[in-house]
XYZ file of C-alpha atoms in Angstrom:
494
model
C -24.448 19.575 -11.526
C -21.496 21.775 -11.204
C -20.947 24.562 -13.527
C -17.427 23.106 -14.390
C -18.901 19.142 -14.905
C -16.709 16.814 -16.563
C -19.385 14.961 -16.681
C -21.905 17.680 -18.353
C -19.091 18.643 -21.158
C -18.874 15.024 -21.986
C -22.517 14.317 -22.339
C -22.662 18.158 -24.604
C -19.612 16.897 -27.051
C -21.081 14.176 -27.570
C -24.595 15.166 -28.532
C -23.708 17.058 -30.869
C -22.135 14.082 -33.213
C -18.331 15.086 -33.374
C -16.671 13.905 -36.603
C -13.635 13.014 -34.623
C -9.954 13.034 -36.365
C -8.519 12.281 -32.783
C -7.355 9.552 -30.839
C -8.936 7.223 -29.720
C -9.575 4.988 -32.640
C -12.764 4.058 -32.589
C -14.659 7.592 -32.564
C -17.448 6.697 -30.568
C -20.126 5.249 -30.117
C -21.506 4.270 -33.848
C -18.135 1.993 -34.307
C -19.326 -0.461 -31.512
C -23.039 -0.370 -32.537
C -22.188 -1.348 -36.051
C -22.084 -5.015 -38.020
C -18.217 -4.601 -38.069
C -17.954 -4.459 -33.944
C -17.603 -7.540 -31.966
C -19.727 -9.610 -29.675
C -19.286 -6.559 -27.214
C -20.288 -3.963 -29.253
C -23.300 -2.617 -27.751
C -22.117 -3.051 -24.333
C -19.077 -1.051 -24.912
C -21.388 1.196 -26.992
C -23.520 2.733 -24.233
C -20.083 4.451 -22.597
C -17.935 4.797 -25.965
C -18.958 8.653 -26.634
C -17.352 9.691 -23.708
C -14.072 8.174 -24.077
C -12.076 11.097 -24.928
C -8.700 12.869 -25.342
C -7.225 16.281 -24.530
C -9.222 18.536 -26.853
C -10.170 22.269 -25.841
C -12.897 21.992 -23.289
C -12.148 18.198 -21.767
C -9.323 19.962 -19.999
C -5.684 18.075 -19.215
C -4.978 15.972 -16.172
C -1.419 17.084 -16.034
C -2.002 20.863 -16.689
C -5.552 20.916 -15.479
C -7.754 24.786 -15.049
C -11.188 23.472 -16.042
C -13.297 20.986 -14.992
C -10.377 18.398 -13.844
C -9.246 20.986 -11.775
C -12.541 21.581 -10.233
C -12.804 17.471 -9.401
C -9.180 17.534 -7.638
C -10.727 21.386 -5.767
C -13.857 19.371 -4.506
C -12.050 16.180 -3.560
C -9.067 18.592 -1.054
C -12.090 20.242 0.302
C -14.115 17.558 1.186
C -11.218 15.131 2.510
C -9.601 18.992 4.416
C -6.449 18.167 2.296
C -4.217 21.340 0.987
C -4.578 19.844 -2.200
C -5.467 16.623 -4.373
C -4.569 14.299 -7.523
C -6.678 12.501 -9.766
C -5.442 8.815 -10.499
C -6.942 6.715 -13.870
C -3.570 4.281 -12.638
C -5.408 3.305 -9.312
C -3.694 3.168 -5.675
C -0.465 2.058 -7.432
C 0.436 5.361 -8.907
C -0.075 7.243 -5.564
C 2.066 4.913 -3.959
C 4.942 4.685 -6.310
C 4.931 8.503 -7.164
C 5.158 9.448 -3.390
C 8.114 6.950 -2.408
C 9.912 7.798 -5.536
C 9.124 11.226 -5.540
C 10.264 11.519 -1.086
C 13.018 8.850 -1.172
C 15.948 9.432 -3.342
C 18.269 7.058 -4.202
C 20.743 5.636 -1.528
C 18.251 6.966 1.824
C 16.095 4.754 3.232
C 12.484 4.254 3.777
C 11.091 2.950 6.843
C 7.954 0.860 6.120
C 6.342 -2.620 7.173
C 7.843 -5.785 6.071
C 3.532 -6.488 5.151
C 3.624 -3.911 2.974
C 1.666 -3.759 -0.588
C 4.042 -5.220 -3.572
C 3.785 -1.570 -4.931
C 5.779 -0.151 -2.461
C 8.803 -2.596 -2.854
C 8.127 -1.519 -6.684
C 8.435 2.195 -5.678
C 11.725 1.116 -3.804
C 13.221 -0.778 -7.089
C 12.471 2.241 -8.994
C 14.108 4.880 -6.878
C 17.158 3.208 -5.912
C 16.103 3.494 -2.264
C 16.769 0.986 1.009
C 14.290 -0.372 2.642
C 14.303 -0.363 6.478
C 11.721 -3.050 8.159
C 9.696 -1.916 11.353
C 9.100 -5.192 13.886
C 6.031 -6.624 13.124
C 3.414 -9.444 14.715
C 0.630 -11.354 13.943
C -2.442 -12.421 15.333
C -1.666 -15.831 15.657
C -5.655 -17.070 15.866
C -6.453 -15.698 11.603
C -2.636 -15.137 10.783
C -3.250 -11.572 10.370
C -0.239 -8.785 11.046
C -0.714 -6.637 13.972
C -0.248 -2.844 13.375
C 2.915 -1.094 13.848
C 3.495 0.638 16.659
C 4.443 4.586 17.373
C 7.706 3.033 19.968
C 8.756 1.249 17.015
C 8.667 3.609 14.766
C 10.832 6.050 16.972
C 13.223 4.018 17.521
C 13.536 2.411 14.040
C 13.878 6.418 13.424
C 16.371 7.070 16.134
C 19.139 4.135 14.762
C 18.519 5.181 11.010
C 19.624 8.635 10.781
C 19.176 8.172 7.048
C 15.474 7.757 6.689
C 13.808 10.273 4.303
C 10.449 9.471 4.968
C 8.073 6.609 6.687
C 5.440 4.608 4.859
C 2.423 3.219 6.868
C 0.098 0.902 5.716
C -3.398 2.394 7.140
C -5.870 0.378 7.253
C -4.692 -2.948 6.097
C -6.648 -5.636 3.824
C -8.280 -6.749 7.145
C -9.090 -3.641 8.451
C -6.380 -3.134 11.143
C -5.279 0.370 12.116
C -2.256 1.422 14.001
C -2.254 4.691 16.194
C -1.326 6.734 12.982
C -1.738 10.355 15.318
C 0.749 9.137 17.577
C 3.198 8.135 14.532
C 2.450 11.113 13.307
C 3.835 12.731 15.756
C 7.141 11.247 16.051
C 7.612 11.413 12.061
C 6.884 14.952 12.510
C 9.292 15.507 15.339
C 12.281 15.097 12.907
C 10.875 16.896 10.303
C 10.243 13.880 7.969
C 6.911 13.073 5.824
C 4.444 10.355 6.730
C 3.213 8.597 3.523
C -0.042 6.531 3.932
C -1.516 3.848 1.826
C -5.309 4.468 2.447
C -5.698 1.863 -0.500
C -8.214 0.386 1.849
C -9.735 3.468 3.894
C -10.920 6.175 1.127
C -14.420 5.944 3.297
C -13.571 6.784 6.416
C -13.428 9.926 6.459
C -17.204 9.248 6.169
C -17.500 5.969 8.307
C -15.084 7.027 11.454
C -13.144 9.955 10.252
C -11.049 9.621 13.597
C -9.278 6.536 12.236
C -8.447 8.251 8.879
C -5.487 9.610 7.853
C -6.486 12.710 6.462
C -7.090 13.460 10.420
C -3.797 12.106 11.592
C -1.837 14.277 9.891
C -0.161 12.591 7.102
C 2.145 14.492 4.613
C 0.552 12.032 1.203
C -2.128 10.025 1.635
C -3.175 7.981 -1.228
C -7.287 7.025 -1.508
C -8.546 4.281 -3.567
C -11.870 5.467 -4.132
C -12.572 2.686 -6.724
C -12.227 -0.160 -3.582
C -15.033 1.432 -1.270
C -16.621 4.096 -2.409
C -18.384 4.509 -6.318
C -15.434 5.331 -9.248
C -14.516 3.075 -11.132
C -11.979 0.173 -11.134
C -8.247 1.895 -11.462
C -9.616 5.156 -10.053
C -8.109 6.855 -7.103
C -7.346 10.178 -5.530
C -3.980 11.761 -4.110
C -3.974 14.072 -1.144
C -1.088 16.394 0.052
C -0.081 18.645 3.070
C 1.706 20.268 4.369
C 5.361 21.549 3.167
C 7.389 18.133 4.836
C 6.415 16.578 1.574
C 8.578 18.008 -1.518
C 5.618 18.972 -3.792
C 7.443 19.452 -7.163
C 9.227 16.023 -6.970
C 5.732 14.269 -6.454
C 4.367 16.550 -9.377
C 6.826 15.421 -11.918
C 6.480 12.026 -10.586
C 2.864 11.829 -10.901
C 3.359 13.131 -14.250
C 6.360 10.780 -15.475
C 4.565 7.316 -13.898
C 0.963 8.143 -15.032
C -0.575 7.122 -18.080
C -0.225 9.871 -20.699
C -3.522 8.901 -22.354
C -5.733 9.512 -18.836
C -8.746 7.849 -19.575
C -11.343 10.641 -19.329
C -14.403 7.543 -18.416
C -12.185 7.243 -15.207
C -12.358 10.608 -14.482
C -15.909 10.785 -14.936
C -16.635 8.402 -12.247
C -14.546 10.273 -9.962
C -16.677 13.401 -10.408
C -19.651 11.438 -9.802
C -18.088 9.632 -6.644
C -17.115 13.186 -5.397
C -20.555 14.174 -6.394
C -22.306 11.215 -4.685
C -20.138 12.363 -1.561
C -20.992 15.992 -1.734
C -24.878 14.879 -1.553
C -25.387 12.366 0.109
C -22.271 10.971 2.021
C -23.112 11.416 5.039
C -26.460 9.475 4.814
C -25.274 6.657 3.177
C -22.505 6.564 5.833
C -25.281 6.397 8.648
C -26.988 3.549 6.779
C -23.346 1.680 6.122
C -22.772 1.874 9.979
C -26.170 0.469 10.394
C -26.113 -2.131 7.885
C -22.299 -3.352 9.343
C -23.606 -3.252 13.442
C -26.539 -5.174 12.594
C -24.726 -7.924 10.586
C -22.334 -8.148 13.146
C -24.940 -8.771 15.782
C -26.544 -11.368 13.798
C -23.495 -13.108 12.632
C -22.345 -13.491 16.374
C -25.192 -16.021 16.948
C -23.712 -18.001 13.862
C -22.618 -21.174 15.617
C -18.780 -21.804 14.502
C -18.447 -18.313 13.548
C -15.381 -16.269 14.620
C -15.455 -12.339 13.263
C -11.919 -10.532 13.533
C -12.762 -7.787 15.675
C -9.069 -6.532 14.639
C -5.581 -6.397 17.368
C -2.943 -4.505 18.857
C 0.871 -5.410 19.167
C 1.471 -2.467 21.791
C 0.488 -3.141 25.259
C 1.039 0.020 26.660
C -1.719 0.682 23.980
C -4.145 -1.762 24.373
C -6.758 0.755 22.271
C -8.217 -1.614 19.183
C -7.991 0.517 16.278
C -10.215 -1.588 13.088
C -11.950 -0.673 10.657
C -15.025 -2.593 10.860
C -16.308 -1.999 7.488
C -13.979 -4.865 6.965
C -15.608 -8.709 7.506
C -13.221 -10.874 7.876
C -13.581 -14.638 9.655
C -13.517 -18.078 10.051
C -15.243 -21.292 10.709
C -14.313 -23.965 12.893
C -10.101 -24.617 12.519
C -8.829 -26.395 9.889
C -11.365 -26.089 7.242
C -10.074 -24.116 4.776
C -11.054 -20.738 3.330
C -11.269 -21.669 -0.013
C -13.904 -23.903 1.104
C -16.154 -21.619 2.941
C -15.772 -18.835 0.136
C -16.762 -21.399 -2.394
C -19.685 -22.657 -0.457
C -20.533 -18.857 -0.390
C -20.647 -18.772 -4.102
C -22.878 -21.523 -4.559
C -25.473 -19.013 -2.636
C -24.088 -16.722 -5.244
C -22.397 -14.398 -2.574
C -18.721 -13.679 -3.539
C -16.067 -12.652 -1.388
C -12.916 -10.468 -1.926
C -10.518 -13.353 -0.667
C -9.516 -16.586 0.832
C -6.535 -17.663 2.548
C -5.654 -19.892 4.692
C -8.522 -20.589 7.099
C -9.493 -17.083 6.770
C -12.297 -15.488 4.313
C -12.423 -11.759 3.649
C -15.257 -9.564 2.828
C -15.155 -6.101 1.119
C -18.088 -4.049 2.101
C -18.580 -0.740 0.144
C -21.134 2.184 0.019
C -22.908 0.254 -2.503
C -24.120 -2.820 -0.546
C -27.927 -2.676 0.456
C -29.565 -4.199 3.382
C -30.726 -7.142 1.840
C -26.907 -8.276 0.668
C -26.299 -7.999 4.450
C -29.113 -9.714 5.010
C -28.355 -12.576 2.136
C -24.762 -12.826 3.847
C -26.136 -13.606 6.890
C -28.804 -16.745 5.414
C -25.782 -17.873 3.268
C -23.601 -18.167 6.848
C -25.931 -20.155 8.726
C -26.807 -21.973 6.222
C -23.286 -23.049 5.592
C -22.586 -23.463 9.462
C -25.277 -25.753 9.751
C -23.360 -27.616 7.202
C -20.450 -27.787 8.040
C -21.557 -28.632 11.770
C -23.521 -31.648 10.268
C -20.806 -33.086 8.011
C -17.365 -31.652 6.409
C -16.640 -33.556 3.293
C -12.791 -35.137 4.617
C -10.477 -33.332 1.661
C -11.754 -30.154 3.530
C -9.959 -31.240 6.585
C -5.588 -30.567 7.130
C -4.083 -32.765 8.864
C -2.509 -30.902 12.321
C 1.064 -32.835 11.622
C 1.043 -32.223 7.740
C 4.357 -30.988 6.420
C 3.640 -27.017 5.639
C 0.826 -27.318 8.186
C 0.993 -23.964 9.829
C -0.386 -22.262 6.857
C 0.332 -20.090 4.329
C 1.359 -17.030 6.412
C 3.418 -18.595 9.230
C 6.448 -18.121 6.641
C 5.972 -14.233 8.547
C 6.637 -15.983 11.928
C 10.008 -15.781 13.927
C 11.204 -18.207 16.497
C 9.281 -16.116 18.864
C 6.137 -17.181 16.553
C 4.444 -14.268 16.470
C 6.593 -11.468 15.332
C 6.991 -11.282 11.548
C 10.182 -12.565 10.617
C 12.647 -10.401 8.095
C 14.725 -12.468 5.505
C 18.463 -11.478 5.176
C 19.132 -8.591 2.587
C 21.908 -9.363 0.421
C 21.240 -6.883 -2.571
C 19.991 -7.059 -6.041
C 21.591 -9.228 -8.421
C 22.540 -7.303 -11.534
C 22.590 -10.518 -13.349
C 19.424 -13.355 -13.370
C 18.558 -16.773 -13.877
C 15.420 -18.782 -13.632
C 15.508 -21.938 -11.392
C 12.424 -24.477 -9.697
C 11.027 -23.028 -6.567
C 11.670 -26.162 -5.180
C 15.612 -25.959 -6.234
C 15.649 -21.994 -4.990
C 16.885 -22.063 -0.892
C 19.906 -20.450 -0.378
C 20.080 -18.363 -3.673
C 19.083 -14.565 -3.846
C 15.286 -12.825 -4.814
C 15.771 -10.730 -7.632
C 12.097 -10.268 -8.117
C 9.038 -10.203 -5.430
C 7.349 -13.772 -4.822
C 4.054 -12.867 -3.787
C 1.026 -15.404 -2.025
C -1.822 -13.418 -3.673
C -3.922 -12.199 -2.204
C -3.637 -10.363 0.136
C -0.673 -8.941 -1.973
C 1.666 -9.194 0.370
C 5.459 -9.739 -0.624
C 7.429 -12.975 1.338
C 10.333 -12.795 -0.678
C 11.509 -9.417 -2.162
C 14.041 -8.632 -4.591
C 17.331 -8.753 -2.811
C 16.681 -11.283 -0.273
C 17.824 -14.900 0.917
C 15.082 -17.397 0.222
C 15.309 -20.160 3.216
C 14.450 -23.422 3.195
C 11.261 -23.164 5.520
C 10.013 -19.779 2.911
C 10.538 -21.943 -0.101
C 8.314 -24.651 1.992
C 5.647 -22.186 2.773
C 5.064 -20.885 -0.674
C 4.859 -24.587 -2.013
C 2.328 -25.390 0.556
C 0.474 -22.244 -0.726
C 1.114 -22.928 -4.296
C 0.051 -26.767 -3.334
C -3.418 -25.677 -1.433
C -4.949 -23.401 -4.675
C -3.051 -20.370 -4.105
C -1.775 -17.874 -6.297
C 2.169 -16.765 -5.759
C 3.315 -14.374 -8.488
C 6.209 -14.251 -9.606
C 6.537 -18.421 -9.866
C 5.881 -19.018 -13.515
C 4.094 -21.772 -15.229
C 6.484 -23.909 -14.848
C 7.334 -23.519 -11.289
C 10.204 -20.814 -12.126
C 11.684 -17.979 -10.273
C 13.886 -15.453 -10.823
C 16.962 -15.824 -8.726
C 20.501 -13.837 -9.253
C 22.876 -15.787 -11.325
C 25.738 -17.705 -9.994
């Protein structure tokens, strides 16, 4: 272990039985193993000795020079970034520090109208406008296309007041647009490319040519928790460059970040780097394996359709996917929800389901034999299903809502992702029934979750045919947040 382990000085400290007159409250480890400690206790208790503060040796996230510093070192060398960020606040953090931090208030940021709901946060916060880039879908799972580098230069050629551009890289789904070649024409004017690499953190192990560490990007923001081995909430920040004002996204990391880091967190992002550092490359070969070899199988699943991933550019036709992701669906109409339950009566447990669609994360943990449980539980289920489909499963074609809980994305073209009108922000609010709310303005994000993906954002005209849509979805076991228990929104007041 390195000479500089946060890991190692946490294990020391607490060997040697600190009496501890220091947040946090429960000094350790003998609290949780006690009579007085709940039901929890000695689960909590195996990990409580190492939940620390800033004392001399555990070094400070925000100031760091020992063995925090050493983490962020390892992580810029091994992901070739100029330098990187530790996050205990997950993705989030990296995303709203580097909008807020690039965009000031009154200039614009050009981004995807499917962006995550943290980004329109980051845009509340700063004061900033949001420009939309065209978007489409893949009409056959519902599932947005990437952007495209054309669209992207022009967007950038009619807004003269863009400070910076915001890709989405990959998606939930996997999907990759042809980030080099946006790159590039972000570049060209001398603006920053921000990328939310929520989803990709392993690539740079799994096909490092699709990651945007290789593309070029100014921030790039790794949620190591999602695919690789740190913990839940933990992430990783990268920079380069000088396009991307350093200082702002310092103090911004600084001013949106927890001020008690938890130092558990941090821990598993030394081992994840560590993990990396040894053996990354090998599990990476074994990943690959693991993914081909399920794909293969699951091809002969009868009923079985894998997304493979898309393109919305045909004078790029190259499919760009990361196929870590598995995402599919069974015959049409029978719902997601349905499949991903039937999977968790085989006690395999997917990420999501929507619509007809059913999503599942893969990560450096998963062994051969959850590949190969996957693939029993599939045919299993398509023999099912291809023998009898209980009728609730089953939509009706001509039902009102029918086209599914992300056709509320869909133009009259019916593929490109439709933008609602942008009125502004009400200043003052009212609640109202979903149901009552077409016609009045957003002033808070209405979100189908998951994927996580905002319909309605703060600002915005809800129609008739959205409010529809996110009934339907409400309707169909769906989660929309921002619709309280009572069927409430937040609309401005007239």
């Amino acid at each position: 272990m390195n000479e500089k382990s946060l890991i190692r000085y946490l294990a020391r400290h607490a060997a040697c039985q600190p009496v501890r007159f220091h947040v946090p409250g429960h000094k350790g480890a003998a609290f949780f193993h006690s009579e007085e400690a709940g039901e929890g206790g000695k689960f909590l208790g195996s990990i409580a000795d190492y939940d620390l503060t800033e004392i001399p040796g555990s070094d400070n996230l925000f100031d760091p020079s020992g063995p925090i510093r050493e983490i962020e070192r390892r992580y810029a060398e091994f992901y070739g970034a100029e330098e990187s960020f530790l996050s205990v606040n997950g993705a989030t953090l990296g995303v709203l520090s580097s909008i807020v931090s690039q965009v000031p208030a009154g200039k614009s940021l050009l981004l995807p109208r499917a962006s995550h709901r943290s980004a329109y946060g980051a845009l509340r916060i700063s004061g900033a406008k949001p420009v939309f880039l065209p978007q489409y879908v893949n009409l056959e799972f519902g599932i947005p296309a990437p952007v495209t580098k054309e669209d992207v230069s022009e967007a950038l050629d009619r807004n003269p007041d863009i400070a910076a551009v915001f890709i989405t890289s990959p998606d939930y789904f996997g999907t990759i647009p042809d980030l080099p070649g946006i790159a590039e024409e972000v570049h060209r004017r001398g603006l920053p490319l921000l990328v939310d690499q929520a989803h990709g953190a392993h690539l740079i192990l799994t096909d490092p040519a699709l990651s945007a560490e290789k593309a070029g990007a100014d921030i790039i923001i790794d949620s190591t928790h999602k695919t690789l081995s740190s913990f839940t909430q933990s992430a990783v920040i990268h920079r380069n460059g000088e396009r991307a004002d350093r200082e702002s996204l310092v103090e911004a990391l600084e001013i949106l970040e927890s001020s008690s880091p938890s130092y558990i967190l941090m821990a598993s992002l030394e081992e994840n780097i560590d993990s990396l550092e040894k053996s990354g490359r090998a599990l990476a070969e074994e990943w690959r394996k693991n993914i081909s070899s399920f794909r293969t199988r699951a091809g002969r699943i009868p009923g079985l359709k894998m997304y493979e991933g898309c393109s919305a550019d045909p004078d790029d036709p190259k499919i760009r996917f990361d196929r870590t992701k598995l995402a599919f669906s069974f015959v049409r109409g029978i719902p997601g929800a349905h499949i991903e339950k039937m999977l968790r009566e085989r006690n395999v447990w997917a990420e999501m389901a929507a619509g007809n669609l059913v999503l599942l994360e893969t990560g450096i943990g998963n062994t051969r034999q959850d590949y190969e449980k996957l693939t029993d539980a599939l045919s299993e289920i398509a023999s099912k299903i291809s023998a009898e489909l209980p009728e609730s499963c089953l939509r009706p074609a001509d039902a009102e809502g029918s086209e599914g809980s992300l056709s509320k994305f869909f133009d009259a073209e019916g593929t490109r992702i439709s933008i609602p009108e942008f009125v502004g922000i009400p200043k003052k609010r009212e609640k109202v029934f979903l149901s009552d709310a077409a016609g009045r303005i957003a002033s808070s994000m209405l979100i189908p979750y998951p994927p996580g993906i905002p319909a309605v954002c703060p600002g915005e005209r809800l129609t008739e045919r959205t409010v529809r849509e996110l009934l339907f979805f409400a309707r169909s076991g769906g989660e929309v947040l921002g619709v309280d228990a009572e069927g409430k929104i937040r609309v401005g007041k007239v």
